[in-house]
């Protein structure tokens, strides 16, 4: 019998335990022997649960038990989760996690420690929750060079934008609805400011291009400035607004990576992704575009991905998975200055100023002195300079890329 442990008993941690209990027979068939959760680590008292005797508050109990070979880290954050993960790997235990912040910021270091100790550090659940994306990139698409990754990587923001698009709900009211429905945290900053999506696009870029993309260095813009006016204007242009995480590989091996709201044409498969659903489009040089779609979060969906990694680690005790990326020293992140995009601009001012400063593709009739502009493709630096000039003679109310 294989013995495993779970660190953290929040939504995902309790889900991991539930999956092991619910699917015990299937899990035993998959790995060839029964798997038992020996410990659940949490500082809170859960002794009233049917499996309360398994709870421990002292991490060293797990660390020093030679029977425990695989551990789930579902604590979140980069404090105790980082220290405990590091010590588990150093003790010869594989660790599987849903902790996107830890993987994005410390993944290179933890993967190196795992390699040195002949164990696995796996994190399928850290990007798409229950949507398979890491393993397909590492295995099914392993023969490809990746040209581009683009996705709706955060269910909370997608739910908010869906409410704005279909129900005419303001951003503030849609956020409150998301919180009432349990889709948004009490402090929603990580979601609505794009930080959650940023960590995820960094992990995908790390895997795709082989070196660390630091979330602190990646341009990140959320959805807090989007208004119902922008939603209506996008619709007139045949588009919807989505928050995208995107990385684009260049010929010299460097890559753009960023998070920002975009106008997406309604014909795009990404435009139809609504509510809390996520979708990740991967463009391989052999396969072309492949899309992965589903709920990007949720207790059992995320837990199933964590448990799948744990089973993979059990099966590969003697031949660890080859997952590695560099420490960022290759400096693959390319400044956005030269990334060319078409832009949607909402500007209050004169037609003459717009036409003299921006390369206009289309221009609406003004409503109360406000024009809606669609530009031809220009570099980001050129758009930034144009916005500065426009703000000197009027007001740029909104500016978003058109994909």
C-alpha angles and dihedrals in degrees: 000000000000117000120210136174136213122216109204130025103210124114096306096035093054087046091055090054090047092052091052090050096041096047101030095131094047091047091050090051091049097054098027097245140051119280120213128193100225099177140020114195119210135136092223124083112256096156091124091068119097089252095041092127089070093063120108131177096194113081093200089070088068094037094054100041108101091196092067108082103162128040132190114217108202099148098105129216130062101266117076090000091062095045094046093046092050092049093047091053091047088051090057098258124133115233127208120190148179091199105123094177092055095045093047095048104030104017096109092054095044093047089052091051090048090052092049091053097041096244138114132258107192131177113173091142094054097081113028103013101218094359110103108232111127096056094044090052092048097042119011093039097032093116092060134089106221115236099179143354119199128168155151095246103170124062096195095059091042090054091050093049091046090055090049093048100044104026103031091237117159119244092252094051093044090052091052090051090051090052093048090050092049094247094113130047123239085254102041096178097114090055105038095041091051099245094125092052090045093058090049096050088048092055091048091048091048089055096041098047103025102238136083120275106199112221089215090060097045118095108248129186125170135201102262094108096052114112134191086252089063091047091053093046091050089053091053088053090052092254143111127213118245133170106238135191107207139177124182124191119222128210093257092057096256119118140208114231126180147133121231142135114268138188106240123194112247091239091066115101088229091061091066094055105106145171114005094340122119131205131191122196115201119190113203122186090234103033101036116211119355121180128207115198138181146088107324095204141017133124103267097028092057092039091054090057091050092049091047089056090049091053090047089052091050091051092047099047091124099035109038122208113262102236117149143140133177131263096254096267092124087065094215095164107106121206113254092232093099099039107117119219141156110244138214110214128184107199135178109207140063131329090232092059092050095048093046095048107032131051094240119211094170134357129194127219108265121262110202088339094309119124128196111217132190112195132202116249112295135164117268091243090057091050091049091051091047091050090053091052092046092051089054091060101027138340131293101213095181140356125186136162119252113221 
